[in-house]
CSV table of C-alpha atoms and ligand atoms in Angstrom, one decimal:
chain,number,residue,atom,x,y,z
A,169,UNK,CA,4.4,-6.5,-18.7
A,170,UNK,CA,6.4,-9.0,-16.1
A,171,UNK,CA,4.9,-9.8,-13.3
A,172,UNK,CA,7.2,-9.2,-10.2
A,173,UNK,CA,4.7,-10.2,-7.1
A,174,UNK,CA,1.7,-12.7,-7.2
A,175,UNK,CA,-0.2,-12.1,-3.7
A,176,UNK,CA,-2.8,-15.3,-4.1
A,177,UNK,CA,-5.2,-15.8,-1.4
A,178,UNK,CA,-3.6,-14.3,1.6
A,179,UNK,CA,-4.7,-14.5,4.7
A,180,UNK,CA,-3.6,-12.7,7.9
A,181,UNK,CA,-4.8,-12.7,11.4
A,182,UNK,CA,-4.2,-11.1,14.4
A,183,UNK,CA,-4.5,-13.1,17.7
A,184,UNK,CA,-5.4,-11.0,20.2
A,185,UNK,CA,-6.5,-12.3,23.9
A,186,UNK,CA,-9.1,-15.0,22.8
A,187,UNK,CA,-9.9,-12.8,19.5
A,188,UNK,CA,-9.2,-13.3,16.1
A,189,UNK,CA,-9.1,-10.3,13.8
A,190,UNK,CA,-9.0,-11.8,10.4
A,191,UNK,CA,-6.9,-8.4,9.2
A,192,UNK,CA,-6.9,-9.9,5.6
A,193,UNK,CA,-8.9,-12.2,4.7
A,194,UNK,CA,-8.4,-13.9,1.1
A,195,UNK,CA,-6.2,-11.4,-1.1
A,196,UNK,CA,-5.0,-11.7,-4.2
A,197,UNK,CA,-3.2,-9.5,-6.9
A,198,UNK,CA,0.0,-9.7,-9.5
A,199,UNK,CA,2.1,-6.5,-9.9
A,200,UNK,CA,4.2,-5.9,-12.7
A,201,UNK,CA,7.6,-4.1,-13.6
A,202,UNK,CA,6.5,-0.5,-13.8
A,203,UNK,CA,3.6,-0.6,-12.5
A,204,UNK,CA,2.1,1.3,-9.5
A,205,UNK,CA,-0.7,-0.4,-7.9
A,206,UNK,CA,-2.8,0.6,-5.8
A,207,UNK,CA,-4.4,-0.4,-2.4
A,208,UNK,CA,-7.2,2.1,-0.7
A,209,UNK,CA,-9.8,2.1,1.5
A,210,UNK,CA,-10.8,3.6,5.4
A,211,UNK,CA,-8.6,3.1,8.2
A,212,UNK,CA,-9.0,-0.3,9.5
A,213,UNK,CA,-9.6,-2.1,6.0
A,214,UNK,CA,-5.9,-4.4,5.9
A,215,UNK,CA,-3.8,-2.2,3.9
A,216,UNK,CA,-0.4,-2.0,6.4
A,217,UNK,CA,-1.5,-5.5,7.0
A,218,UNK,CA,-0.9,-6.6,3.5
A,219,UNK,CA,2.3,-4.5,3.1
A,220,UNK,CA,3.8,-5.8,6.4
A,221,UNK,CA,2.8,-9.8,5.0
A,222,UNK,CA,4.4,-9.1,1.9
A,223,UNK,CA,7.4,-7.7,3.5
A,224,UNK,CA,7.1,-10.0,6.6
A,225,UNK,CA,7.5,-7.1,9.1
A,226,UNK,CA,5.2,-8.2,11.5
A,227,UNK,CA,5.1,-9.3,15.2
A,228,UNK,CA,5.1,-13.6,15.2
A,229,UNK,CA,4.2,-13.8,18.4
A,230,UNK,CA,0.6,-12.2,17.6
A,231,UNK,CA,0.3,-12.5,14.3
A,232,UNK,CA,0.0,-15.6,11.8
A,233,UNK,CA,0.1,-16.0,7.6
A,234,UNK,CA,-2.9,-18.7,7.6
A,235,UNK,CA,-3.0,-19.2,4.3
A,236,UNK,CA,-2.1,-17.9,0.5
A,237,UNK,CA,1.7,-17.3,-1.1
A,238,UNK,CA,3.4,-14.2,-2.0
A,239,UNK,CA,5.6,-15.0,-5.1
A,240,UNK,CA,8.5,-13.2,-5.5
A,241,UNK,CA,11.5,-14.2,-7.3
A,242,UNK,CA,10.9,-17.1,-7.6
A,243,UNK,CA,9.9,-17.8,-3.9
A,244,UNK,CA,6.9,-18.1,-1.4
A,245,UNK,CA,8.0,-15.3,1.0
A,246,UNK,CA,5.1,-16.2,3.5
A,247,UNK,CA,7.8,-19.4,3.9
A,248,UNK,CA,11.3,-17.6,4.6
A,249,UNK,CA,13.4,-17.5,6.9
A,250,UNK,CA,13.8,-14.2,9.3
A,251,UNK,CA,17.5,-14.1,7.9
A,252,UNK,CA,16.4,-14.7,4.0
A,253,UNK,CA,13.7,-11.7,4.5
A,254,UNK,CA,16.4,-9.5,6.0
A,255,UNK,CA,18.5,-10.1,2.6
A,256,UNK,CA,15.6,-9.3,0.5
A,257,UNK,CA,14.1,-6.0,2.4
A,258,UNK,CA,16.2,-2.8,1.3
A,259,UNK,CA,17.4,-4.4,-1.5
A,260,UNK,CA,14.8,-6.4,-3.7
A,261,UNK,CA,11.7,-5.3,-1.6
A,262,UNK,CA,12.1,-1.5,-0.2
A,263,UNK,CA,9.6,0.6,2.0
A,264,UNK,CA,8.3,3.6,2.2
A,265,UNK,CA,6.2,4.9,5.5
A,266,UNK,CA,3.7,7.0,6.3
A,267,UNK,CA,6.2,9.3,9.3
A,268,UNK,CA,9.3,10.0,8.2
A,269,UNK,CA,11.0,11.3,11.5
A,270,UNK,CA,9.9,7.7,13.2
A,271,UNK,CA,11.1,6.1,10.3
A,272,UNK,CA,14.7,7.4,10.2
A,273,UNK,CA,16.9,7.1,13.3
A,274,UNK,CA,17.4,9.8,15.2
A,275,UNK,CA,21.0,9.6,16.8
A,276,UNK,CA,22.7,9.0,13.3
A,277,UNK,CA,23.5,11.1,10.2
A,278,UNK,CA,21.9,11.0,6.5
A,279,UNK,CA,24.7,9.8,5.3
A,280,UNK,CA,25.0,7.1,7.7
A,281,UNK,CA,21.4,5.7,6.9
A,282,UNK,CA,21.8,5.7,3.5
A,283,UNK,CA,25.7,4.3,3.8
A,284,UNK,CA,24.4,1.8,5.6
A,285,UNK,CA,22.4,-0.4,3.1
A,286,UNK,CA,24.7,0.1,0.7
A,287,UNK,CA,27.4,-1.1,2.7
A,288,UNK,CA,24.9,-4.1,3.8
A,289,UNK,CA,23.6,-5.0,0.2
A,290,UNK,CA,26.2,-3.8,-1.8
A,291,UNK,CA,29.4,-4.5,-0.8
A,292,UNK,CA,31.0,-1.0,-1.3
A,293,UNK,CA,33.4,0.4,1.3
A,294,UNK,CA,32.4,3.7,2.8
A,295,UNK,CA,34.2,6.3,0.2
A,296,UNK,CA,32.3,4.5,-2.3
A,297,UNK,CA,28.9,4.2,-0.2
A,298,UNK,CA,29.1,8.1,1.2
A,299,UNK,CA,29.8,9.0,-3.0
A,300,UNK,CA,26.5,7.0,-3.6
A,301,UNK,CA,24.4,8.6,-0.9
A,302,UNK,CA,25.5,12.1,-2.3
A,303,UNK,CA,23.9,11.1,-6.1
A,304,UNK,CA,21.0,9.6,-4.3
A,305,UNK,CA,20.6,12.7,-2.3
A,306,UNK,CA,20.6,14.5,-5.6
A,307,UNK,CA,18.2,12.7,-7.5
A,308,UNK,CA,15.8,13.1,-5.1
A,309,UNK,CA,15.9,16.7,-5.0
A,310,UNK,CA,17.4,17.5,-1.8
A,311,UNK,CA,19.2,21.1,-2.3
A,312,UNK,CA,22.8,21.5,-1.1
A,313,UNK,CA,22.9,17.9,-0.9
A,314,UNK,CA,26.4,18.0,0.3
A,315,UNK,CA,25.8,19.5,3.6
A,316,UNK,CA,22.9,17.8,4.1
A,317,UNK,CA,24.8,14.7,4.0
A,318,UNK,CA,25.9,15.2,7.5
A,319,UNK,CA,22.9,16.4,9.1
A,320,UNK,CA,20.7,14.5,11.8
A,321,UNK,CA,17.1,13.7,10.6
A,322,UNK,CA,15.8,16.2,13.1
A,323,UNK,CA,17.6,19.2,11.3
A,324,UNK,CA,15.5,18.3,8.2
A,325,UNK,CA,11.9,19.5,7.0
A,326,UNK,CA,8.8,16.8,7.2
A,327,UNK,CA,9.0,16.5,3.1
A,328,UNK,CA,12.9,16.3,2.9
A,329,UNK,CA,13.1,13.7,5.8
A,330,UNK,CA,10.7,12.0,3.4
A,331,UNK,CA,12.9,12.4,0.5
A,332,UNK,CA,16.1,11.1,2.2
A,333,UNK,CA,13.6,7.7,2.7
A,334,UNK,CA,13.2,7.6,-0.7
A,335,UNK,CA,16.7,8.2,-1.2
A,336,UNK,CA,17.2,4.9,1.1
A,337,UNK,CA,14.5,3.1,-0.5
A,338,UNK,CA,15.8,3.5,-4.1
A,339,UNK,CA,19.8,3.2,-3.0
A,340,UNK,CA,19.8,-0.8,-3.8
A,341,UNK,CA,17.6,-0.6,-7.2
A,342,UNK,CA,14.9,-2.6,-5.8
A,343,UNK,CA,12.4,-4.4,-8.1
A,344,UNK,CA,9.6,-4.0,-5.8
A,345,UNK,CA,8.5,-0.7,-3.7
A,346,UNK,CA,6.1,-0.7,-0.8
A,347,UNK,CA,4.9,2.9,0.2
A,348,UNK,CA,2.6,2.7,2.7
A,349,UNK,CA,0.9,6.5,3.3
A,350,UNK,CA,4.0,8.1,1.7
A,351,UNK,CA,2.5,11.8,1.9
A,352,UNK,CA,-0.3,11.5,4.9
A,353,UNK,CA,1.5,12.8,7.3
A,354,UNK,CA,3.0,16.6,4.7
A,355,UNK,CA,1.7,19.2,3.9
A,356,UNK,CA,-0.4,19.2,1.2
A,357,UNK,CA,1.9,21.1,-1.5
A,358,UNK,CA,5.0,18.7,-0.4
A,359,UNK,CA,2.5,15.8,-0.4
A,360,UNK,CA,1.8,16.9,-4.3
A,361,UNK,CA,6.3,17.5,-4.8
A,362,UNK,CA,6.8,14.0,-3.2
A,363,UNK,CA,4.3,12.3,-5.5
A,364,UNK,CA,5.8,14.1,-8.4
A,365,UNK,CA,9.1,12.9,-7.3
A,366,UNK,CA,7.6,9.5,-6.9
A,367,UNK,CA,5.8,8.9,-10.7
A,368,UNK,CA,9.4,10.8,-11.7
A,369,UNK,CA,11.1,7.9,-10.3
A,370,UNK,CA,8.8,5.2,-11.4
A,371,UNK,CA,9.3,5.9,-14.6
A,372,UNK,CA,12.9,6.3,-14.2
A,373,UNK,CA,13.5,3.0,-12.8
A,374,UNK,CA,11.8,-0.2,-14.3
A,375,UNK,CA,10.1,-0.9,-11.0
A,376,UNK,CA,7.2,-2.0,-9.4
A,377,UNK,CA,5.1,0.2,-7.0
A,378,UNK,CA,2.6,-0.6,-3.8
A,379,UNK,CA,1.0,2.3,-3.2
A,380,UNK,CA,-0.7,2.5,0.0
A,381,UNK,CA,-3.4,5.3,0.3
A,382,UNK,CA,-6.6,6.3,1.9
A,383,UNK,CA,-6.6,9.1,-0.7
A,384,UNK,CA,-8.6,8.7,-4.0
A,385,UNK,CA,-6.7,11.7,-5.0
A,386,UNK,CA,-3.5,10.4,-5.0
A,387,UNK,CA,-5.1,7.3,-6.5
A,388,UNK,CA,-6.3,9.3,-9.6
A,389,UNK,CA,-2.7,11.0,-9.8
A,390,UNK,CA,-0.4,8.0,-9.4
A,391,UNK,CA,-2.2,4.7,-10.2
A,392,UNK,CA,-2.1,2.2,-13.0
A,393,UNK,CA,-4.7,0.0,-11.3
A,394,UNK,CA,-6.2,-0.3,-7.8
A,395,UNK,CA,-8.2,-2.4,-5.4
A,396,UNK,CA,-10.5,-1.5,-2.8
A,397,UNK,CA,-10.2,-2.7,0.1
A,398,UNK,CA,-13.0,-3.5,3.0
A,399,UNK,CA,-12.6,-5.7,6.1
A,400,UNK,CA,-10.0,-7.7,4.9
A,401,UNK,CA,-11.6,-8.2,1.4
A,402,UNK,CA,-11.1,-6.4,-2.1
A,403,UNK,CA,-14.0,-5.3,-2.7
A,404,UNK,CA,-13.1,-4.3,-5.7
A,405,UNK,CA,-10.6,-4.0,-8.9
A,406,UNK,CA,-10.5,-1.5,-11.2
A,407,UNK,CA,-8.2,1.2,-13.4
A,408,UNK,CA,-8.5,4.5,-12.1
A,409,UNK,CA,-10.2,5.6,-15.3
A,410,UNK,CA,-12.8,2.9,-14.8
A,411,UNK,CA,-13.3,3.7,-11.0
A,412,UNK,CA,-14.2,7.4,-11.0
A,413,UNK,CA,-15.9,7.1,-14.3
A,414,UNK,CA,-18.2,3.8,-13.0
A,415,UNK,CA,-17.6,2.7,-9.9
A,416,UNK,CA,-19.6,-0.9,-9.3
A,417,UNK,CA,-19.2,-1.3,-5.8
A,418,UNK,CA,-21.4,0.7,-3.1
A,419,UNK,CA,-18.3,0.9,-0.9
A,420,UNK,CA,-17.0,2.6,-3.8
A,421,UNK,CA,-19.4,4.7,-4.5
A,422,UNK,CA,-19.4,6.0,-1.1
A,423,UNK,CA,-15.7,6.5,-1.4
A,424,UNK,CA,-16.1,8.6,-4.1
A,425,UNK,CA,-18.9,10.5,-3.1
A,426,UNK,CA,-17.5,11.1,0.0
A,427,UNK,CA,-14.2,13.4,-1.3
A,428,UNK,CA,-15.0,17.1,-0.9
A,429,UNK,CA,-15.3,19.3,-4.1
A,430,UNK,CA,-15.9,22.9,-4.6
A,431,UNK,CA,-19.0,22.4,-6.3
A,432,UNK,CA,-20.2,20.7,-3.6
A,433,UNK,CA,-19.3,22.7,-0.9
A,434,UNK,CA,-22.4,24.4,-0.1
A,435,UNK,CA,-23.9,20.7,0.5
A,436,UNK,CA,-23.4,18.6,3.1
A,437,UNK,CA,-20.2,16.4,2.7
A,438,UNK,CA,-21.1,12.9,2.0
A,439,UNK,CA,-20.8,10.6,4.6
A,440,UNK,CA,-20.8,6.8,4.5
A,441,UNK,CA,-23.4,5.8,7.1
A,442,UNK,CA,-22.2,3.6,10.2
A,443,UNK,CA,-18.7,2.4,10.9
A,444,UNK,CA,-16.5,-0.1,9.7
A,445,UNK,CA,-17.6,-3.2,12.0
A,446,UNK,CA,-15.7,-5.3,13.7
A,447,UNK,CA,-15.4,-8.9,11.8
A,448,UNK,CA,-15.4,-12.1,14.0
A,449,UNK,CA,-14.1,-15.2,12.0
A,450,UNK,CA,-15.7,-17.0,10.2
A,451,UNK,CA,-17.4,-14.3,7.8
A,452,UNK,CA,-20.5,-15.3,6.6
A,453,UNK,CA,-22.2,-12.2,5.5
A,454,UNK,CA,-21.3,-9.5,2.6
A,455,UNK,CA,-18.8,-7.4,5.2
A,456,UNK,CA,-20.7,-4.3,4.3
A,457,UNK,CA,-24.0,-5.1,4.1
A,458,UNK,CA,-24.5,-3.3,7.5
A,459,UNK,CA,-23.7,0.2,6.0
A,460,UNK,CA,-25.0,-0.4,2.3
A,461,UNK,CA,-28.1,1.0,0.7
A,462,UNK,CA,-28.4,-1.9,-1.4
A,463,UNK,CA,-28.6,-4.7,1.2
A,464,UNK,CA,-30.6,-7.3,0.5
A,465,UNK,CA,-31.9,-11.1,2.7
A,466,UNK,CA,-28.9,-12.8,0.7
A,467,UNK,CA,-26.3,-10.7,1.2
A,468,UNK,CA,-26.7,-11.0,5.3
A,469,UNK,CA,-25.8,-14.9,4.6
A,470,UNK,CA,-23.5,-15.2,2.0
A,471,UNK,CA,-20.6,-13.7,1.2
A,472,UNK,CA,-20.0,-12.7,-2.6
A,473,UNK,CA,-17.1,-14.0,-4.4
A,474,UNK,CA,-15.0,-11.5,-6.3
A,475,UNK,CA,-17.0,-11.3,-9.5
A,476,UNK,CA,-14.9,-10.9,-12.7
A,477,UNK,CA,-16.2,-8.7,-15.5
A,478,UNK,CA,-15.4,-8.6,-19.2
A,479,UNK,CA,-13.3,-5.8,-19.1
A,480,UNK,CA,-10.8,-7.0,-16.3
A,481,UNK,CA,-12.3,-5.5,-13.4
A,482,UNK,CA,-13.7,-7.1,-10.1
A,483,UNK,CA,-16.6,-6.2,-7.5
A,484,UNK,CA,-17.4,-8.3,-4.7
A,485,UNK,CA,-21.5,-7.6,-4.7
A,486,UNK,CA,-24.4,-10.2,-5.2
A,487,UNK,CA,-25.7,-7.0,-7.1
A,488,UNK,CA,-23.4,-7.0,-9.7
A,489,UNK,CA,-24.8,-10.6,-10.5
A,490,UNK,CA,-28.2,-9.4,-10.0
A,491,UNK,CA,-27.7,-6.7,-12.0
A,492,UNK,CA,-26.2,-8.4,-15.4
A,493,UNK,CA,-29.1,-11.2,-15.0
A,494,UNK,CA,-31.6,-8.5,-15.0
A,495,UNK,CA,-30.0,-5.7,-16.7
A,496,UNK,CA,-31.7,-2.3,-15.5
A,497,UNK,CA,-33.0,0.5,-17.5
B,736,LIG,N1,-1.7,-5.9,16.6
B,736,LIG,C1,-2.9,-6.0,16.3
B,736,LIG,N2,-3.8,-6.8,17.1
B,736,LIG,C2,-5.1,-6.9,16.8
B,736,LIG,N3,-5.7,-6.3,15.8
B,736,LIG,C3,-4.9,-5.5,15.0
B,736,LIG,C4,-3.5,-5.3,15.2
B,736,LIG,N4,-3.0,-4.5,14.3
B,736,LIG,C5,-4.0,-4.2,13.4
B,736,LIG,N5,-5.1,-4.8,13.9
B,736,LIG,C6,-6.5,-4.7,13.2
B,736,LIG,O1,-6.4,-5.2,11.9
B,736,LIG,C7,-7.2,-4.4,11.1
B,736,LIG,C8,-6.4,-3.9,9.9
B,736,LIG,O2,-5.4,-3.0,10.3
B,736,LIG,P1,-4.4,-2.3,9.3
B,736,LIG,O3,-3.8,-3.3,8.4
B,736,LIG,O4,-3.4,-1.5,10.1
B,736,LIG,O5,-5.4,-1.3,8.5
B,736,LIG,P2,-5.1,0.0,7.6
B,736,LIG,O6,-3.7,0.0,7.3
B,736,LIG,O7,-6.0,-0.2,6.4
B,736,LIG,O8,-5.6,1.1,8.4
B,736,LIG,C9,-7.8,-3.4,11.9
B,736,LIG,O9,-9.1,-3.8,12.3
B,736,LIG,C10,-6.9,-3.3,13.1
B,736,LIG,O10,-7.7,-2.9,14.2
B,737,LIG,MG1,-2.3,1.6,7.7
C-alpha cells in the first residue's frame, strides 16, 4: 500500500494563561491510499487536536506545533504557509465534522457550497461547477437531488446536511480525508446510512481515511487499523480484529468493557474508574496510572515507551514488558 501521510512525533500544545496543555504529546502514524484509520478514545484524549495539526486549522495565537512533521506530498505541513494550507485543504486534504448545520453556512445554497470549491480548486466556471455539484449530490444519495440543489442547509435533515459535506469533501478527489465524529451528532439509523455511505466511498475512491471516533462500534465497522488514544499519547496500535479479540492495554480493556451489550444488561455497565486527569508538562508518569488496576511503583515514574510487538501492534504499558519477560500462565 502507498503511504499518503507520515505523522512522526507530533507534538501540540495549548497555551493557556500560564498553563500548558500538552494536547498531543509525541504522535506518530503513516496512512496509506485506501485505508481508513482510525483514532479513538474519551473526550479530552487529542483526537480534534491531531486532525486540526494535520490540517493546520488551529488558533496560532494559542496554540503551537513544538515538535514532529506531518508528510504529505512531499512536504512538512507543520512548516506551510497559511496560503499553501489554504491550497491544499478541500482539495488534497478534505474534512468532515462532527455538526453538520455549524459546518455549512447558513445564508447560502447547496449548490453554492459545493460550487464553490470547485470553482476555487478546479477552475470550472459555474455551468460546469453547478453540473458537478448535481452528480456529487447524486452519488451521495441525496433524493431529488435537483431541487435540493437550491435549498438552504436549514431546509435539510441532520443526515442529509451531512451528506451534502461529504458531497463537498469528495467534490476535489482528495487523497486524504479527515472525519472527525462524522455520525455523533445523528441518529443512530442515519449514523449506520452515513457510515455505509462512507466505506461505499472508500472503496470507490483510492483514498485515504482519518476516522475520528469515540465509538468502538464504528471502529469495528469501518477500520483497517486504529490507535488508542490517552492524554495526548497512543496508547496503543492495533487492527480491529486484534483489539476486540486481545486488547493489551488496560485503557483498552476498559474501553471495551465499557460498551453496553444485551447480555450484559442486567449488570452494571462498566465504568472506567476516575477521570481523565489533567497533564502538566513535563509528563513523567504512565498517564494512566491513576485510573489503572495494574499500577505499579515504576509506572508512577516513568513513562513507557510505545512497545512494539511481533505482530505489528503497539501498547504503551511497562506491563507488556513485564509480562513477555515473565510470561504468565
Ligand atoms: N483552546 C484550548 N485551550 C486549552 N486547552 C485546550 C484547548 N482546546 C482543547 N484543549 C484541551 O486539549 C485536550 C485535547 O482536546 P481535543 O483534541 O479537543 O480532544 P478530543 O477531540 O479527543 O475530545 C483537552 O484536554 C482539552 O481540554
Ligand atoms: Mg474532538
Amino acid at each position: 500500500m502507498q503511504a499518503i501521510l507520515h505523522v512522526n512525533n507530533l507534538k501540540t500544545y495549548y497555551y493557556a494563561g500560564n498553563r500548558v496543555v500538552p494536547a498531543v504529546d509525541g504522535v506518530s502514524f503513516t496512512l496509506s491510499r485506501g485505508e481508513v484509520l482510525g483514532i479513538v478514545g474519551e473526550s479530552g484524549c487529542g483526537k480534534s487536536t491531531v486532525a486540526r495539526s494535520v490540517t493546520g486549522l488551529f488558533d496560532r495565537s494559542y496554540t503551537r506545533i513544538e515538535g514532529g512533521e506531518v508528510l504529505f506530498d512531499g512536504m512538512d505541513l507543520t512548516r506551510q504557509s497559511a496560503k499553501t494550507l489554504n491550497r491544499i485543504r478541500g482539495k488534497k486534504i478534505s474534512m468532515i465534522f462532527q455538526n453538520p448545520l455549524t459546518s455549512l453556512n447558513p445564508v447560502y445554497t447547496v449548490a453554492d457550497q459545493i460550487t464553490e470549491v470547485l470553482l476555487l480548486h478546479e477552475g470550472m466556471n459555474r455551468r460546469q461547477a453547478r453540473e458537478r455539484a448535481l452528480e456529487l449530490l447524486t452519488m451521495v444519495g441525496i433524493p431529488e437531488p435537483k431541487a435540493r440543489l437550491d435549498d438552504f442547509p436549514h431546509q435539510l435533515s441532520g443526515g442529509m446536511q451531512q451528506r451534502v459535506l461529504i458531497a463537498i469533501a469528495l467534490a476535489c478527489n482528495p487523497q486524504l480525508v479527515i472525519a472527525d465524529e462524522p455520525t455523533t451528532a445523528l441518529d443512530v439509523t442515519i449514523q449506520a446510512q452515513i457510515l455505509r455511505l462512507m466505506d461505499n466511498i472508500r472503496t470507490q475512491f483510492d483514498m485515504g481515511m482519518l476516522l475520528i471516533t469515540h465509538n468502538m462500534g464504528v471502529v469495528a465497522e469501518m477500520c483497517d487499523r486504529v490507535l488508542v488514544m490517552y492524554g495526548g499519547v497512543v496508547v496503543e496500535e492495533a487492527d480491529p480484529l486484534q483489539l476486540f479479540d486481545a486488547p493489551l492495554h488496560p485503557y483498552t480493556r476498559g474501553l471495551l468493557a465499557a460498551i453496553p451489550s444485551i447480555e450484559a444488561q442486567k449488570e452494571t455497565l462498566y465504568t472506567i474508574p476516575g477521570t481523565v486527569p489533567r497533564f502538566s508538562h513535563p509528563v513523567t508518569c504512565c498517564r494512566f496510572a491513576d485510573r489503572c488496576p495494574h499500577c505499579a511503583g515504576h509506572c508512577r515514574t516513568q513513562e513507557p515507551p510505545l512497545f512494539r510487538t511481533g505482530d505489528g501492534r503497539g501498547v504503551r504499558c511497562w506491563n507488556y514488558l513485564s509480562e513477555k519477560e515473565e510470561p504468565s500462565q
